[in-house]
Amino acid sequence: MGRKVFLIGLPGSGKSTIACLLADKLGWKLVSTDTLVAAQLGLPRHSALISAGEERFRQVEREIMHALLTENRREDIIVDCGSGALDNPLTLRELQELPGREILELVIDLATMADRAGLNRPRSLGLGMPRTWLRQMGQARRENWQRLQALPLEVSDLSVEQVLEKVLAVLGIKE
């Protein structure tokens, strides 16, 4: 049976970048939940959540995660989980119960997340309090993720190369 490595983290943590580089470097199959959801919806990845609406997006995401977590894969895979992919309690439980899974949480601080999401630019007060929303969303998701016993990797101040090295070391893979 192949290794199943799941990358989780908040928006801007580098999941997609690291998953792609890791799959490339190791020759593993890459699965990106956001890409699969967008493809199934027939929408561009960058706008699928907004265009389809959160309820429809999450419904398709749940179906994709369920298939991914219940099919018997023999190859090594790296899964780039969209940051909301584990908000569904059924998905969270299926991942908890998946034998042999490895879960790495890429952890970033709020300032890094806000910077990467473009929330450090001047904006109208009419846009609300995006940093407050990000903080609350992050706290709620991290509380859920703690049940998975994911290995947290602090990556806020690291370059992409440093994060990749750190992930490879944690997975016990020598370069």
CSV table of C-alpha atoms in Angstrom, one decimal:
chain,number,residue,atom,x,y,z
A,1,MET,CA,0.0,0.0,0.0
A,2,GLY,CA,1.3,3.5,-0.9
A,3,ARG,CA,1.9,6.4,1.5
A,4,LYS,CA,-0.8,8.9,1.9
A,5,VAL,CA,0.4,12.3,2.9
A,6,PHE,CA,-2.1,15.1,3.5
A,7,LEU,CA,-1.1,18.7,3.7
A,8,ILE,CA,-3.5,20.9,5.6
A,9,GLY,CA,-3.2,24.5,6.6
A,10,LEU,CA,-4.8,27.9,6.4
A,11,PRO,CA,-5.0,30.0,3.2
A,12,GLY,CA,-1.6,31.2,2.2
A,13,SER,CA,0.3,28.5,4.1
A,14,GLY,CA,1.9,27.1,1.0
A,15,LYS,CA,0.0,23.8,0.7
A,16,SER,CA,-0.4,23.9,-3.0
A,17,THR,CA,3.1,25.1,-3.7
A,18,ILE,CA,4.7,22.5,-1.4
A,19,ALA,CA,2.4,19.7,-2.6
A,20,CYS,CA,3.3,20.3,-6.2
A,21,LEU,CA,7.0,20.5,-5.5
A,22,LEU,CA,6.9,17.4,-3.3
A,23,ALA,CA,5.0,15.3,-5.9
A,24,ASP,CA,7.4,16.5,-8.6
A,25,LYS,CA,10.5,15.7,-6.6
A,26,LEU,CA,9.3,12.3,-5.4
A,27,GLY,CA,7.4,11.2,-8.4
A,28,TRP,CA,4.2,10.8,-6.4
A,29,LYS,CA,0.7,11.4,-7.6
A,30,LEU,CA,-0.6,14.9,-6.7
A,31,VAL,CA,-4.2,15.4,-5.7
A,32,SER,CA,-5.4,18.9,-5.1
A,33,THR,CA,-8.9,19.1,-3.7
A,34,ASP,CA,-9.5,22.7,-4.8
A,35,THR,CA,-8.4,21.8,-8.4
A,36,LEU,CA,-10.7,18.7,-8.5
A,37,VAL,CA,-13.7,20.7,-7.2
A,38,ALA,CA,-13.2,23.5,-9.7
A,39,ALA,CA,-12.9,21.0,-12.5
A,40,GLN,CA,-16.0,19.2,-11.5
A,41,LEU,CA,-17.9,22.5,-11.3
A,42,GLY,CA,-16.4,23.6,-14.7
A,43,LEU,CA,-15.0,26.7,-13.2
A,44,PRO,CA,-11.5,28.3,-12.8
A,45,ARG,CA,-9.9,27.3,-9.5
A,46,HIS,CA,-9.3,30.9,-8.4
A,47,SER,CA,-13.0,31.8,-8.6
A,48,ALA,CA,-14.8,28.4,-8.1
A,49,LEU,CA,-15.8,29.1,-4.5
A,50,ILE,CA,-17.3,32.5,-5.2
A,51,SER,CA,-18.8,31.5,-8.6
A,52,ALA,CA,-20.4,28.3,-7.4
A,53,GLY,CA,-21.3,29.6,-3.9
A,54,GLU,CA,-19.9,28.1,-0.7
A,55,GLU,CA,-22.7,25.5,-0.2
A,56,ARG,CA,-22.3,24.0,-3.7
A,57,PHE,CA,-18.5,24.1,-3.5
A,58,ARG,CA,-18.5,22.4,-0.1
A,59,GLN,CA,-20.9,19.7,-1.4
A,60,VAL,CA,-18.7,18.8,-4.3
A,61,GLU,CA,-15.6,19.0,-2.0
A,62,ARG,CA,-17.2,16.6,0.4
A,63,GLU,CA,-17.9,14.1,-2.5
A,64,ILE,CA,-14.3,14.3,-3.7
A,65,MET,CA,-12.9,13.9,-0.2
A,66,HIS,CA,-15.2,10.9,0.5
A,67,ALA,CA,-14.0,9.2,-2.7
A,68,LEU,CA,-10.4,10.0,-1.9
A,69,LEU,CA,-10.6,8.7,1.6
A,70,THR,CA,-12.5,5.5,0.9
A,71,GLU,CA,-10.9,4.2,-2.3
A,72,ASN,CA,-8.0,1.8,-1.9
A,73,ARG,CA,-5.0,3.5,-3.6
A,74,ARG,CA,-1.8,1.6,-3.9
A,75,GLU,CA,0.4,4.4,-5.2
A,76,ASP,CA,2.1,7.1,-3.1
A,77,ILE,CA,0.0,10.3,-3.1
A,78,ILE,CA,0.4,13.8,-1.7
A,79,VAL,CA,-3.0,15.5,-1.1
A,80,ASP,CA,-3.2,19.3,-1.1
A,81,CYS,CA,-6.3,19.8,1.0
A,82,GLY,CA,-8.1,23.1,0.5
A,83,SER,CA,-8.2,24.9,3.8
A,84,GLY,CA,-12.0,24.2,4.2
A,85,ALA,CA,-11.9,20.6,3.0
A,86,LEU,CA,-11.9,19.3,6.6
A,87,ASP,CA,-14.7,21.6,7.8
A,88,ASN,CA,-17.2,18.7,7.2
A,89,PRO,CA,-17.4,16.5,10.3
A,90,LEU,CA,-17.9,13.4,8.2
A,91,THR,CA,-14.7,14.1,6.2
A,92,LEU,CA,-12.8,14.9,9.4
A,93,ARG,CA,-13.9,11.5,10.8
A,94,GLU,CA,-13.0,9.6,7.6
A,95,LEU,CA,-9.6,11.1,7.6
A,96,GLN,CA,-9.1,10.3,11.4
A,97,GLU,CA,-10.0,6.7,10.7
A,98,LEU,CA,-7.9,6.3,7.6
A,99,PRO,CA,-5.1,3.8,8.3
A,100,GLY,CA,-1.5,4.8,7.5
A,101,ARG,CA,-2.3,8.4,6.8
A,102,GLU,CA,0.3,11.1,7.5
A,103,ILE,CA,-1.0,14.6,8.1
A,104,LEU,CA,1.2,17.7,8.1
A,105,GLU,CA,-0.2,21.1,9.0
A,106,LEU,CA,1.7,24.0,7.5
A,107,VAL,CA,1.3,26.7,10.2
A,108,ILE,CA,1.6,30.4,9.4
A,109,ASP,CA,1.0,33.4,11.6
A,110,LEU,CA,-1.8,35.9,10.9
A,111,ALA,CA,0.5,38.6,9.5
A,112,THR,CA,1.9,36.2,7.0
A,113,MET,CA,-1.5,34.9,6.1
A,114,ALA,CA,-2.9,38.4,5.7
A,115,ASP,CA,0.1,39.4,3.6
A,116,ARG,CA,-0.2,36.4,1.3
A,117,ALA,CA,-3.9,37.0,0.9
A,118,GLY,CA,-3.4,40.6,0.0
A,119,LEU,CA,-5.1,41.9,3.1
A,120,ASN,CA,-2.3,44.3,4.1
A,121,ARG,CA,-3.3,46.9,1.4
A,122,PRO,CA,-5.3,50.0,2.2
A,123,ARG,CA,-9.0,49.3,1.8
A,124,SER,CA,-12.5,50.7,2.4
A,125,LEU,CA,-13.9,50.2,5.9
A,126,GLY,CA,-16.9,48.8,4.0
A,127,LEU,CA,-15.0,45.6,3.4
A,128,GLY,CA,-15.3,44.7,7.1
A,129,MET,CA,-12.6,43.2,9.2
A,130,PRO,CA,-10.9,40.5,7.1
A,131,ARG,CA,-8.1,40.0,9.7
A,132,THR,CA,-10.6,39.3,12.4
A,133,TRP,CA,-12.5,36.9,10.2
A,134,LEU,CA,-9.2,35.1,9.2
A,135,ARG,CA,-8.2,34.9,12.9
A,136,GLN,CA,-11.6,33.4,13.9
A,137,MET,CA,-11.7,31.0,10.9
A,138,GLY,CA,-8.1,29.9,11.6
A,139,GLN,CA,-8.8,29.3,15.3
A,140,ALA,CA,-11.9,27.2,14.5
A,141,ARG,CA,-10.2,25.1,11.8
A,142,ARG,CA,-7.1,24.5,14.0
A,143,GLU,CA,-9.3,23.2,16.8
A,144,ASN,CA,-10.9,20.7,14.4
A,145,TRP,CA,-7.5,19.7,13.0
A,146,GLN,CA,-6.1,18.9,16.5
A,147,ARG,CA,-8.3,15.8,16.5
A,148,LEU,CA,-6.3,14.5,13.6
A,149,GLN,CA,-3.1,14.6,15.5
A,150,ALA,CA,-1.5,16.4,12.5
A,151,LEU,CA,2.2,17.3,12.8
A,152,PRO,CA,2.4,21.1,12.9
A,153,LEU,CA,5.2,22.6,11.0
A,154,GLU,CA,5.8,26.4,11.5
A,155,VAL,CA,6.6,27.8,8.1
A,156,SER,CA,5.8,31.6,8.4
A,157,ASP,CA,9.4,32.8,8.0
A,158,LEU,CA,10.7,30.1,5.8
A,159,SER,CA,11.4,30.1,2.1
A,160,VAL,CA,9.8,27.6,-0.2
A,161,GLU,CA,13.0,25.6,-0.3
A,162,GLN,CA,13.3,25.6,3.5
A,163,VAL,CA,9.7,24.4,3.9
A,164,LEU,CA,10.3,21.6,1.3
A,165,GLU,CA,13.4,20.5,3.2
A,166,LYS,CA,11.5,20.5,6.5
A,167,VAL,CA,8.6,18.4,5.0
A,168,LEU,CA,11.0,15.9,3.5
A,169,ALA,CA,12.9,15.6,6.8
A,170,VAL,CA,9.7,15.0,8.7
A,171,LEU,CA,8.6,12.4,6.2
A,172,GLY,CA,12.0,10.7,6.6
A,173,ILE,CA,12.9,11.1,3.0
A,174,LYS,CA,16.5,11.8,2.2
A,175,GLU,CA,17.3,14.0,-0.8
